[in-house]
Amino acid sequence: MFSENLHFFEKLSIFLIETKIPHEKIKFLKNTISLKGGFIVTNPSTADVILTILKSPARISRYIGSETRKPIVSIEWVDKCVSKGARIEFVDYLIRGIEEDAMDWTTVEEEEEDQDLFDEDSNSSSSRSPIYTSENEHSDDGRDVDLDPRFLNTSYECLRPTPLKPKFNAKLVELLEVIERAREVNDQWRNALSYRRAIAVLKSYPRDIISHKEIKKIRGIGSKIGYQIESYLRTGTITEAEHILQDKRFHTLELFASIFGVGFKTALSWYRKGYRTIEDCKNHPNLTKAQQLGLQLFDDLREKTLPQNSPFSKRRMSREDVEEIYNIIKENVKKLDPGCVLQPVGGYRRGKELNGDLDLIISHPDEERVPSLLNDVITTLTEGGYIKNLLYRARSESRTGIIDHLEKCFVAFLQPSTQIKRQVDFIIATQSQFASALVGWTGSRQYERSLRRYAKREKKMVFASHGLFTNTKPRILIPTSTEREIFDILGVPWLEPEMRNC
DNA sequence: TGGCAATACTG
DNA sequence: CAGTAT
DNA sequence: GCCA
């Protein structure tokens, strides 16, 4: 008899911030929503409405990134709808501080893009938990398995070796990386970071994961990612990742963010303006200088964010490409001043086959020579017809006039054999900075993060690529002359660059 | 419940 | 200060 | 998203 009310959430996609909501209540909400025709999505950008119990906008924003266009509503609204038996206005339940932006949602239809089912329906993976309480459904993934004793169960990636090409868990890693990138382009960097840490774990784990009981013991894998892995073990894939890969919006955002000078915020804002191609971006009214360069050189550089197998990235450098460029630079620099010391770092030093750029430290035993070094190098290579553009330059005299950092310059370098402009990052270091520059510029990104976090948390030190310091009022420089010495002082194990690929 | 790497340039 | 780069 |  109230059949007209049965589906009062018809086609409404809802993102639920589960934090602080009691478990039972979550179950109730999810049940109610799907019962009434609505569905849960696991990404705020695809939701019509965001439900939460939280009150502070700051707290909320960490769950939804910069997604401010969607109405954020207290869960009491659902209760009210249920008691009225109808979908009521949520004006009275909007969370303060976001109404401004949220109001323009009343016009959802008009403003919303094509079918961005980013992960609509990933409710299939996160909201159905009651269905399989699993225990004995599958013979091989429910076993209680101890962690492999060779694996160091720490949250610091820098304490354990991570090879470039792990022998195990490759497919799983690949899928989780998709989700990581999706979180990133959606401006949820904390979530992306969690995925990155979980991925690092799997890359260093010395065998295939076979049991979900096993994974829950690992630091860095919690309930959400644990659930994703569990579902992977059952089905051989992760639905959310599959959906993301089908999603045009995701690919467009990644494409935009791969432009030098364009980050995730800009990529999102351009997408919202309706841009869909690189040509659209070129017509943007006020491009920054970096973006102009990034667009102008797009076909050469690309590489910023895109994974190796992206259809847009065909231009990574083989090791031979890198060596060709390195040799040219070395020759020219030695001619300029035979005392110079050159050291390629970055992915190349870690053994990567395909590199997006070349990172190169240049040093000189004579401190006096160092300040003028970068200019001379750039000038020589520009006159030689190699350096075509300057992408970024950190001057030695900063605003404060203090030179506590490394002088550096990123350029577009014309590779003779291919006539492709490659990004080369020059880093200048004095001899006393050389060791930390080496550690700091070899990476990986995640390795650097963990090393610095470890230095701060466990050793009360600050590590930066220009030096190791005490974490005291005025920082005191701890002199270091070799990589090994830095590792020793920090108390982290020596890892070959090839084992820093987390 | 705070914190997640650290640092510099641009606009 | 927000955004981007490493 | 996860941990201390």
Short mmCIF file of C-alpha atoms (C1' of nucleotides) in Angstrom, two decimals:
data_model
loop_
_atom_site.label_atom_id
_atom_site.label_comp_id
_atom_site.label_asym_id
_atom_site.label_seq_id
_atom_site.Cartn_x
_atom_site.Cartn_y
_atom_site.Cartn_z
CA MET A 1 0.00 0.00 0.00
CA PHE A 2 2.90 2.38 0.33
CA SER A 3 4.34 1.09 -2.83
CA GLU A 4 4.96 4.60 -4.07
CA ASN A 5 7.43 5.10 -1.24
CA LEU A 6 9.36 1.90 -1.47
CA HIS A 7 12.17 3.28 -3.53
CA PHE A 8 12.57 6.75 -2.23
CA PHE A 9 16.32 6.61 -2.76
CA GLU A 10 15.90 5.47 -6.34
CA LYS A 11 19.14 5.93 -8.29
CA LEU A 12 20.71 8.05 -5.60
CA SER A 13 24.41 7.37 -5.25
CA ILE A 14 25.71 7.86 -1.77
CA PHE A 15 29.19 8.08 -0.34
CA LEU A 16 29.23 7.10 3.30
CA ILE A 17 31.99 8.27 5.60
CA GLU A 18 32.00 5.37 8.01
CA THR A 19 34.26 6.99 10.55
CA LYS A 20 32.72 7.29 14.00
CA ILE A 21 29.57 5.51 13.00
CA PRO A 22 28.94 2.39 15.04
CA HIS A 23 29.23 -0.83 13.15
CA GLU A 24 25.58 -1.74 13.51
CA LYS A 25 24.50 1.65 12.33
CA ILE A 26 26.66 1.33 9.21
CA LYS A 27 25.01 -1.95 8.41
CA PHE A 28 21.62 -0.42 8.91
CA LEU A 29 22.40 2.54 6.68
CA LYS A 30 23.77 0.41 3.88
CA ASN A 31 20.81 -1.94 4.06
CA THR A 32 18.32 0.87 4.08
CA ILE A 33 19.92 2.63 1.20
CA SER A 34 20.02 -0.36 -1.09
CA LEU A 35 16.57 -1.46 0.03
CA LYS A 36 15.21 1.88 -1.02
CA GLY A 37 16.82 1.86 -4.41
CA GLY A 38 19.94 3.86 -3.68
CA PHE A 39 23.49 2.59 -3.80
CA ILE A 40 26.77 3.11 -2.06
CA VAL A 41 29.76 4.30 -3.99
CA THR A 42 33.27 4.21 -2.63
CA ASN A 43 34.40 7.42 -4.17
CA PRO A 44 32.98 10.82 -3.28
CA SER A 45 33.42 12.17 -6.78
CA THR A 46 30.81 9.81 -8.12
CA ALA A 47 28.30 10.37 -5.36
CA ASP A 48 25.18 12.49 -5.45
CA VAL A 49 25.36 13.00 -1.75
CA ILE A 50 27.85 12.41 1.03
CA LEU A 51 26.68 11.04 4.35
CA THR A 52 28.55 11.49 7.58
CA ILE A 53 28.20 11.74 11.31
CA LEU A 54 31.19 14.07 11.57
CA LYS A 55 30.67 17.73 12.20
CA SER A 56 33.94 19.47 11.44
CA PRO A 57 34.50 20.39 7.79
CA ALA A 58 38.23 19.93 8.25
CA ARG A 59 37.75 16.40 9.48
CA ILE A 60 35.33 15.67 6.70
CA SER A 61 37.53 16.95 3.94
CA ARG A 62 40.15 14.35 4.64
CA TYR A 63 37.71 11.72 3.54
CA ILE A 64 36.49 13.43 0.44
CA GLY A 65 39.50 15.39 -0.75
CA SER A 66 38.58 18.63 -2.39
CA GLU A 67 35.23 17.33 -3.50
CA THR A 68 33.14 20.26 -2.34
CA ARG A 69 30.43 20.30 -4.91
CA LYS A 70 28.46 17.55 -3.31
CA PRO A 71 26.00 18.09 -0.50
CA ILE A 72 27.29 16.76 2.78
CA VAL A 73 24.49 15.54 4.93
CA SER A 74 24.13 14.18 8.41
CA ILE A 75 23.08 10.54 8.63
CA GLU A 76 20.05 11.67 10.61
CA TRP A 77 18.61 12.58 7.27
CA VAL A 78 18.34 8.91 6.40
CA ASP A 79 16.54 8.19 9.65
CA LYS A 80 14.13 10.98 8.92
CA CYS A 81 13.48 9.70 5.42
CA VAL A 82 12.77 6.28 6.81
CA SER A 83 10.36 7.53 9.41
CA LYS A 84 8.55 9.71 6.89
CA GLY A 85 8.66 6.93 4.34
CA ALA A 86 9.80 9.40 1.73
CA ARG A 87 12.85 11.21 0.46
CA ILE A 88 12.76 14.54 2.22
CA GLU A 89 14.76 17.68 1.53
CA PHE A 90 18.10 17.63 3.26
CA VAL A 91 18.43 21.34 3.76
CA ASP A 92 18.02 20.93 7.50
CA TYR A 93 20.71 18.27 7.62
CA LEU A 94 23.46 19.90 5.65
CA ILE A 95 26.72 20.16 7.54
CA ARG A 96 27.71 23.71 8.20
CA GLY A 97 30.55 25.22 6.27
CA ILE A 98 29.99 23.45 3.03
CA GLU A 99 26.49 24.52 2.12
CA GLU A 100 27.78 27.23 -0.18
CA ASP A 101 29.40 24.82 -2.53
CA ALA A 102 26.90 22.12 -1.94
CA MET A 103 23.98 24.20 -3.05
CA ASP A 104 25.16 24.31 -6.59
CA TRP A 105 24.53 20.63 -6.63
CA THR A 106 20.81 21.20 -6.94
CA THR A 107 21.85 21.48 -10.53
CA VAL A 108 23.69 18.17 -10.66
CA GLU A 109 22.28 17.00 -13.93
CA GLU A 110 23.39 20.04 -15.83
CA GLU A 111 26.90 20.12 -14.54
CA GLU A 112 27.71 16.49 -14.49
CA GLU A 113 29.93 14.89 -17.00
CA ASP A 114 29.51 11.79 -19.05
CA GLN A 115 29.22 8.43 -17.49
CA ASP A 116 31.86 8.64 -14.87
CA LEU A 117 31.16 5.44 -13.13
CA PHE A 118 34.54 5.73 -11.59
CA ASP A 119 33.53 3.15 -9.13
CA GLU A 120 29.89 3.26 -8.88
CA ASP A 121 28.99 -0.19 -7.90
CA SER A 122 32.16 -0.78 -6.04
CA ASN A 123 29.62 -1.22 -3.36
CA SER A 124 29.94 -4.66 -4.72
CA SER A 125 33.20 -4.77 -2.90
CA SER A 126 32.66 -2.70 0.17
CA SER A 127 29.06 -2.79 1.21
CA ARG A 128 28.26 -6.43 1.05
CA SER A 129 30.37 -7.66 3.83
CA PRO A 130 27.62 -9.62 5.57
CA ILE A 131 27.16 -11.95 2.64
CA TYR A 132 30.29 -13.92 2.97
CA THR A 133 31.52 -14.24 6.46
CA SER A 134 33.69 -16.62 4.54
CA GLU A 135 35.43 -18.85 7.10
CA ASN A 136 35.03 -22.06 5.17
CA GLU A 137 33.76 -21.05 1.79
CA HIS A 138 37.03 -21.59 0.10
CA SER A 139 39.41 -24.29 0.87
CA ASP A 140 42.61 -22.45 0.24
CA ASP A 141 42.35 -18.90 1.42
CA GLY A 142 41.06 -19.33 4.91
CA ARG A 143 44.06 -21.00 6.39
CA ASP A 144 45.86 -19.41 9.23
CA VAL A 145 49.27 -18.78 7.81
CA ASP A 146 52.18 -17.25 9.64
CA LEU A 147 53.99 -14.40 8.03
CA ASP A 148 57.07 -15.40 6.13
CA PRO A 149 59.93 -15.15 8.62
CA ARG A 150 62.14 -13.53 5.98
CA PHE A 151 59.77 -10.59 5.85
CA LEU A 152 60.43 -7.66 8.15
CA ASN A 153 57.03 -6.53 9.36
CA THR A 154 57.69 -2.83 9.81
CA SER A 155 55.97 0.30 8.63
CA TYR A 156 59.30 1.70 7.47
CA GLU A 157 60.01 0.64 3.91
CA CYS A 158 63.62 1.76 4.23
CA LEU A 159 64.34 -1.07 6.68
CA ARG A 160 63.72 -3.86 4.21
CA PRO A 161 64.85 -4.53 0.67
CA THR A 162 62.40 -3.92 -2.16
CA PRO A 163 63.52 -5.16 -5.57
CA LEU A 164 62.64 -3.48 -8.82
CA LYS A 165 60.79 -6.48 -10.17
CA PRO A 166 59.35 -8.49 -7.34
CA LYS A 167 58.77 -12.13 -8.11
CA PHE A 168 55.54 -12.29 -6.16
CA ASN A 169 52.18 -10.62 -5.94
CA ALA A 170 52.71 -8.80 -9.21
CA LYS A 171 49.12 -8.82 -10.39
CA LEU A 172 47.84 -7.72 -7.00
CA VAL A 173 50.34 -4.89 -6.91
CA GLU A 174 49.29 -3.79 -10.35
CA LEU A 175 45.64 -3.63 -9.33
CA LEU A 176 46.32 -1.78 -6.12
CA GLU A 177 48.43 0.70 -8.05
CA VAL A 178 45.41 1.49 -10.16
CA ILE A 179 43.44 2.33 -7.05
CA GLU A 180 46.35 4.33 -5.69
CA ARG A 181 46.40 6.46 -8.83
CA ALA A 182 42.67 6.89 -8.70
CA ARG A 183 42.91 8.18 -5.14
CA GLU A 184 45.66 10.51 -6.23
CA VAL A 185 43.81 12.13 -9.12
CA ASN A 186 40.84 12.50 -6.86
CA ASP A 187 42.90 14.51 -4.49
CA GLN A 188 42.83 11.99 -1.68
CA TRP A 189 46.55 11.86 -1.09
CA ARG A 190 46.34 10.32 2.35
CA ASN A 191 44.44 7.37 0.95
CA ALA A 192 46.84 7.16 -1.95
CA LEU A 193 49.68 7.08 0.55
CA SER A 194 48.09 4.17 2.38
CA TYR A 195 47.79 2.24 -0.85
CA ARG A 196 51.40 3.06 -1.65
CA ARG A 197 52.54 1.64 1.68
CA ALA A 198 50.46 -1.48 1.22
CA ILE A 199 51.92 -1.89 -2.26
CA ALA A 200 55.43 -1.50 -0.86
CA VAL A 201 54.71 -4.30 1.56
CA LEU A 202 53.59 -6.63 -1.20
CA LYS A 203 56.57 -5.77 -3.34
CA SER A 204 58.95 -6.78 -0.62
CA TYR A 205 57.04 -9.82 0.55
CA PRO A 206 59.09 -12.92 -0.25
CA ARG A 207 56.25 -15.09 -1.50
CA ASP A 208 52.73 -14.88 -2.89
CA ILE A 209 50.05 -13.93 -0.43
CA ILE A 210 47.73 -16.87 -0.11
CA SER A 211 45.55 -16.20 2.85
CA HIS A 212 43.56 -13.26 4.11
CA LYS A 213 44.43 -14.22 7.64
CA GLU A 214 48.03 -13.71 6.70
CA ILE A 215 47.57 -10.22 5.34
CA LYS A 216 45.83 -8.84 8.36
CA LYS A 217 48.93 -9.38 10.40
CA ILE A 218 50.94 -7.10 8.17
CA ARG A 219 51.54 -3.53 9.24
CA GLY A 220 50.26 -1.18 6.62
CA ILE A 221 47.37 -3.34 5.52
CA GLY A 222 44.21 -2.59 7.42
CA SER A 223 40.58 -3.41 6.97
CA LYS A 224 39.83 -1.67 3.67
CA ILE A 225 42.85 -2.76 1.74
CA GLY A 226 42.70 -6.09 3.51
CA TYR A 227 39.24 -6.50 2.15
CA GLN A 228 40.37 -5.64 -1.36
CA ILE A 229 43.08 -8.26 -1.12
CA GLU A 230 40.71 -10.80 0.28
CA SER A 231 38.41 -10.27 -2.63
CA TYR A 232 41.36 -10.53 -4.98
CA LEU A 233 42.27 -13.89 -3.49
CA ARG A 234 38.71 -15.08 -4.05
CA THR A 235 38.11 -13.74 -7.53
CA GLY A 236 41.48 -13.08 -9.06
CA THR A 237 40.79 -9.41 -9.47
CA ILE A 238 39.58 -6.29 -7.69
CA THR A 239 36.32 -4.89 -8.97
CA GLU A 240 37.07 -1.32 -8.07
CA ALA A 241 40.31 -1.40 -10.04
CA GLU A 242 38.54 -2.87 -13.04
CA HIS A 243 35.96 -0.14 -12.92
CA ILE A 244 38.57 2.55 -12.63
CA LEU A 245 40.30 1.27 -15.73
CA GLN A 246 37.05 1.57 -17.64
CA ASP A 247 36.49 5.08 -16.47
CA LYS A 248 37.09 7.88 -18.95
CA ARG A 249 37.20 10.52 -16.30
CA PHE A 250 40.06 8.72 -14.59
CA HIS A 251 42.12 8.49 -17.76
CA THR A 252 41.51 12.11 -18.62
CA LEU A 253 42.53 13.27 -15.17
CA GLU A 254 45.69 11.20 -15.36
CA LEU A 255 46.45 12.60 -18.77
CA PHE A 256 46.04 16.20 -17.59
CA ALA A 257 48.06 15.63 -14.46
CA SER A 258 50.86 14.23 -16.58
CA ILE A 259 51.44 17.65 -18.06
CA PHE A 260 54.43 19.39 -16.49
CA GLY A 261 53.07 22.21 -14.36
CA VAL A 262 49.66 20.63 -13.97
CA GLY A 263 48.88 18.83 -10.74
CA PHE A 264 45.81 17.09 -9.46
CA LYS A 265 44.00 20.23 -8.45
CA THR A 266 44.38 21.82 -11.84
CA ALA A 267 43.57 18.58 -13.61
CA LEU A 268 40.33 18.35 -11.66
CA SER A 269 39.40 21.96 -12.26
CA TRP A 270 40.04 21.68 -15.97
CA TYR A 271 38.00 18.54 -16.13
CA ARG A 272 35.14 20.34 -14.43
CA LYS A 273 35.39 23.11 -16.99
CA GLY A 274 34.68 20.45 -19.56
CA TYR A 275 38.18 20.06 -21.00
CA ARG A 276 38.77 16.59 -22.35
CA THR A 277 41.83 16.81 -24.58
CA ILE A 278 45.28 18.32 -24.56
CA GLU A 279 44.07 20.75 -27.21
CA ASP A 280 41.37 21.95 -24.82
CA CYS A 281 44.06 22.61 -22.25
CA LYS A 282 46.15 24.62 -24.67
CA ASN A 283 43.25 27.00 -25.04
CA HIS A 284 43.00 27.65 -21.34
CA PRO A 285 43.13 31.43 -20.78
CA ASN A 286 45.75 31.86 -18.08
CA LEU A 287 48.31 29.13 -18.24
CA THR A 288 51.29 29.45 -15.96
CA LYS A 289 54.71 29.53 -17.50
CA ALA A 290 55.39 25.98 -16.43
CA GLN A 291 52.12 24.82 -17.98
CA GLN A 292 52.85 26.59 -21.25
CA LEU A 293 56.13 24.75 -21.41
CA GLY A 294 54.53 21.51 -20.33
CA LEU A 295 51.98 21.75 -23.12
CA GLN A 296 54.46 22.92 -25.71
CA LEU A 297 56.76 20.01 -24.90
CA PHE A 298 54.01 17.57 -24.11
CA ASP A 299 54.79 15.13 -26.88
CA ASP A 300 58.41 15.00 -25.80
CA LEU A 301 58.19 14.98 -22.05
CA ARG A 302 54.86 13.42 -21.03
CA GLU A 303 56.07 10.96 -18.53
CA LYS A 304 55.36 12.77 -15.29
CA THR A 305 52.74 10.53 -13.76
CA LEU A 306 51.76 8.07 -16.37
CA PRO A 307 52.49 4.41 -15.78
CA GLN A 308 54.75 2.68 -18.23
CA ASN A 309 51.95 0.84 -19.93
CA SER A 310 49.74 3.87 -20.45
CA PRO A 311 48.81 4.43 -24.09
CA PHE A 312 50.11 7.96 -23.70
CA SER A 313 53.57 7.06 -22.56
CA LYS A 314 55.76 5.66 -25.27
CA ARG A 315 58.69 7.86 -24.66
CA ARG A 316 60.43 6.59 -21.63
CA MET A 317 64.16 6.27 -22.00
CA SER A 318 65.92 2.95 -22.15
CA ARG A 319 69.13 2.71 -20.19
CA GLU A 320 70.98 3.23 -23.46
CA ASP A 321 69.10 6.47 -24.04
CA VAL A 322 70.05 7.66 -20.60
CA GLU A 323 73.67 6.69 -21.14
CA GLU A 324 73.82 8.51 -24.43
CA ILE A 325 72.75 11.72 -22.75
CA TYR A 326 74.90 11.14 -19.71
CA ASN A 327 78.00 10.67 -21.85
CA ILE A 328 77.39 13.87 -23.75
CA ILE A 329 77.00 15.81 -20.53
CA LYS A 330 80.01 14.16 -18.96
CA GLU A 331 82.19 14.97 -21.94
CA ASN A 332 81.12 18.60 -22.00
CA VAL A 333 81.39 19.10 -18.28
CA LYS A 334 84.83 17.51 -18.07
CA LYS A 335 85.95 19.74 -20.88
CA LEU A 336 84.65 22.68 -18.93
CA ASP A 337 86.39 21.61 -15.75
CA PRO A 338 88.12 18.25 -15.40
CA GLY A 339 87.73 18.41 -11.63
CA CYS A 340 83.97 17.93 -11.82
CA VAL A 341 82.44 14.76 -10.47
CA LEU A 342 79.30 13.42 -12.10
CA GLN A 343 76.92 10.91 -10.62
CA PRO A 344 73.68 9.77 -12.23
CA VAL A 345 71.00 9.05 -9.65
CA GLY A 346 67.21 8.60 -9.68
CA GLY A 347 65.53 5.60 -11.25
CA TYR A 348 68.53 4.95 -13.45
CA ARG A 349 70.73 4.31 -10.45
CA ARG A 350 68.07 2.04 -8.99
CA GLY A 351 68.30 -0.10 -12.09
CA LYS A 352 65.12 0.89 -13.88
CA GLU A 353 64.93 -0.11 -17.52
CA LEU A 354 62.61 2.69 -18.56
CA ASN A 355 63.16 6.14 -17.18
CA GLY A 356 61.14 9.30 -17.43
CA ASP A 357 64.12 11.54 -16.85
CA LEU A 358 67.80 11.62 -15.95
CA ASP A 359 68.79 12.93 -12.53
CA LEU A 360 72.38 13.97 -12.32
CA ILE A 361 74.45 15.21 -9.41
CA ILE A 362 77.43 17.34 -10.29
CA SER A 363 80.02 18.10 -7.67
CA HIS A 364 83.50 19.55 -7.41
CA PRO A 365 86.19 19.11 -4.76
CA ASP A 366 86.81 22.85 -4.65
CA GLU A 367 84.05 24.60 -2.69
CA GLU A 368 84.92 27.86 -4.37
CA ARG A 369 84.21 26.43 -7.77
CA VAL A 370 80.75 25.17 -6.89
CA PRO A 371 78.71 28.40 -6.89
CA SER A 372 79.42 29.15 -10.54
CA LEU A 373 79.23 25.57 -11.66
CA LEU A 374 75.59 25.31 -12.60
CA ASN A 375 75.61 28.42 -14.74
CA ASP A 376 78.68 27.25 -16.59
CA VAL A 377 77.27 23.82 -17.22
CA ILE A 378 73.97 25.17 -18.45
CA THR A 379 75.68 27.70 -20.66
CA THR A 380 77.97 25.15 -22.25
CA LEU A 381 75.20 22.70 -22.97
CA THR A 382 72.90 25.39 -24.26
CA GLU A 383 75.56 26.68 -26.60
CA GLY A 384 76.23 23.13 -27.66
CA GLY A 385 72.62 22.98 -28.83
CA TYR A 386 71.56 20.38 -26.29
CA ILE A 387 69.54 22.27 -23.73
CA LYS A 388 66.44 23.64 -25.41
CA ASN A 389 64.36 24.85 -22.48
CA LEU A 390 64.70 25.58 -18.79
CA LEU A 391 61.83 24.03 -16.89
CA TYR A 392 62.75 25.01 -13.39
CA ARG A 393 65.62 26.72 -11.67
CA ALA A 394 66.46 26.96 -7.96
CA ARG A 395 68.76 29.96 -7.60
CA SER A 396 71.54 29.97 -5.09
CA GLU A 397 70.39 33.25 -3.60
CA SER A 398 66.92 32.52 -2.31
CA ARG A 399 64.63 35.17 -0.85
CA THR A 400 66.23 34.80 2.52
CA GLY A 401 69.66 35.07 1.02
CA ILE A 402 70.65 31.88 2.75
CA ILE A 403 72.06 29.07 0.69
CA ASP A 404 71.19 25.97 2.65
CA HIS A 405 69.87 23.98 -0.21
CA LEU A 406 71.22 22.42 -3.35
CA GLU A 407 71.29 24.48 -6.45
CA LYS A 408 69.38 22.73 -9.17
CA CYS A 409 67.96 23.13 -12.61
CA PHE A 410 65.56 21.02 -14.66
CA VAL A 411 65.92 21.26 -18.41
CA ALA A 412 64.63 19.87 -21.68
CA PHE A 413 67.64 18.19 -23.29
CA LEU A 414 67.65 17.28 -26.96
CA GLN A 415 68.74 13.69 -27.39
CA PRO A 416 70.69 13.59 -30.70
CA SER A 417 69.86 10.07 -31.81
CA THR A 418 66.11 10.39 -31.40
CA GLN A 419 65.63 14.15 -31.58
CA ILE A 420 63.36 13.85 -28.54
CA LYS A 421 63.63 16.38 -25.76
CA ARG A 422 64.29 14.60 -22.49
CA GLN A 423 63.98 15.97 -19.01
CA VAL A 424 67.31 16.20 -17.25
CA ASP A 425 67.52 17.33 -13.63
CA PHE A 426 70.86 18.83 -12.66
CA ILE A 427 71.73 18.95 -8.98
CA ILE A 428 74.80 20.75 -7.76
CA ALA A 429 76.39 19.64 -4.49
CA THR A 430 79.49 20.57 -2.57
CA GLN A 431 81.62 17.71 -1.39
CA SER A 432 80.15 17.94 2.08
CA GLN A 433 76.64 17.72 0.66
CA PHE A 434 77.45 14.99 -1.79
CA ALA A 435 76.56 11.98 0.34
CA SER A 436 73.17 13.28 1.37
CA ALA A 437 72.43 14.41 -2.17
CA LEU A 438 73.21 10.89 -3.29
CA VAL A 439 70.85 9.33 -0.77
CA GLY A 440 68.26 12.03 -1.31
CA TRP A 441 68.15 11.86 -5.08
CA THR A 442 68.38 8.12 -5.60
CA GLY A 443 64.91 7.49 -4.22
CA SER A 444 62.50 5.91 -4.68
CA ARG A 445 59.99 8.51 -3.64
CA GLN A 446 58.54 6.13 -1.10
CA TYR A 447 61.98 5.14 0.10
CA GLU A 448 62.75 8.81 0.75
CA ARG A 449 59.55 9.32 2.64
CA SER A 450 60.15 6.35 4.88
CA LEU A 451 63.77 7.25 5.48
CA ARG A 452 62.87 10.77 6.54
CA ARG A 453 59.99 9.60 8.68
CA TYR A 454 62.32 7.11 10.34
CA ALA A 455 64.99 9.74 10.92
CA LYS A 456 62.50 12.08 12.55
CA ARG A 457 60.44 9.62 14.59
CA GLU A 458 63.04 7.14 15.64
CA LYS A 459 66.23 9.20 15.73
CA LYS A 460 65.15 12.79 16.32
CA MET A 461 66.98 13.84 13.21
CA VAL A 462 66.00 15.55 10.02
CA PHE A 463 67.16 14.20 6.74
CA ALA A 464 67.01 16.35 3.62
CA SER A 465 68.86 16.01 0.37
CA HIS A 466 71.27 18.75 1.38
CA GLY A 467 72.22 17.26 4.72
CA LEU A 468 71.50 15.34 7.89
CA PHE A 469 70.60 17.47 10.91
CA THR A 470 69.59 17.20 14.53
CA ASN A 471 65.94 17.88 15.12
CA THR A 472 66.76 20.61 17.63
CA LYS A 473 65.96 24.30 17.88
CA PRO A 474 68.71 25.51 15.72
CA ARG A 475 69.36 22.47 13.62
CA ILE A 476 72.88 21.22 13.85
CA LEU A 477 74.49 19.69 10.81
CA ILE A 478 75.75 16.17 11.25
CA PRO A 479 78.62 15.89 8.80
CA THR A 480 78.58 12.87 6.53
CA SER A 481 80.87 11.85 3.72
CA THR A 482 79.47 8.63 2.36
CA GLU A 483 76.12 6.97 1.86
CA ARG A 484 77.06 4.20 4.23
CA GLU A 485 77.88 6.68 6.94
CA ILE A 486 74.41 8.18 6.66
CA PHE A 487 72.83 4.75 6.94
CA ASP A 488 75.03 3.95 9.94
CA ILE A 489 74.16 7.12 11.78
CA LEU A 490 70.49 6.62 11.12
CA GLY A 491 70.72 2.97 12.03
CA VAL A 492 69.05 1.79 8.86
CA PRO A 493 70.44 -1.19 6.98
CA TRP A 494 72.53 -0.63 3.90
CA LEU A 495 70.50 -1.30 0.81
CA GLU A 496 71.84 -1.34 -2.71
CA PRO A 497 70.08 1.26 -4.84
CA GLU A 498 68.44 -1.65 -6.66
CA MET A 499 66.75 -2.61 -3.40
CA ARG A 500 65.27 0.81 -2.73
CA ASN A 501 62.43 0.39 -5.17
CA CYS A 502 59.48 0.68 -2.82
"C1'" DT B 1 43.27 11.94 17.11
"C1'" DG B 2 47.29 13.72 14.70
"C1'" DG B 3 50.27 12.74 11.26
"C1'" DC B 4 51.72 11.06 7.00
"C1'" DA B 5 59.00 13.78 3.65
"C1'" DA B 6 61.16 17.86 3.08
"C1'" DT B 7 62.05 21.88 0.56
"C1'" DA B 8 61.83 25.58 -3.06
"C1'" DC B 9 59.66 28.33 -6.78
"C1'" DT B 10 55.54 30.60 -9.02
"C1'" DG B 11 51.49 33.41 -9.24
"C1'" DC C 1 48.87 30.99 0.67
"C1'" DA C 2 47.77 27.24 -2.73
"C1'" DG C 3 49.65 24.57 -6.16
"C1'" DT C 4 53.48 22.08 -8.30
"C1'" DA C 5 57.99 19.93 -8.62
"C1'" DT C 6 61.62 16.84 -6.97
"C1'" DG D 1 43.53 4.47 4.90
"C1'" DC D 2 46.39 3.11 8.46
"C1'" DC D 3 49.00 3.43 12.69
"C1'" DA D 4 51.00 4.89 17.06
#
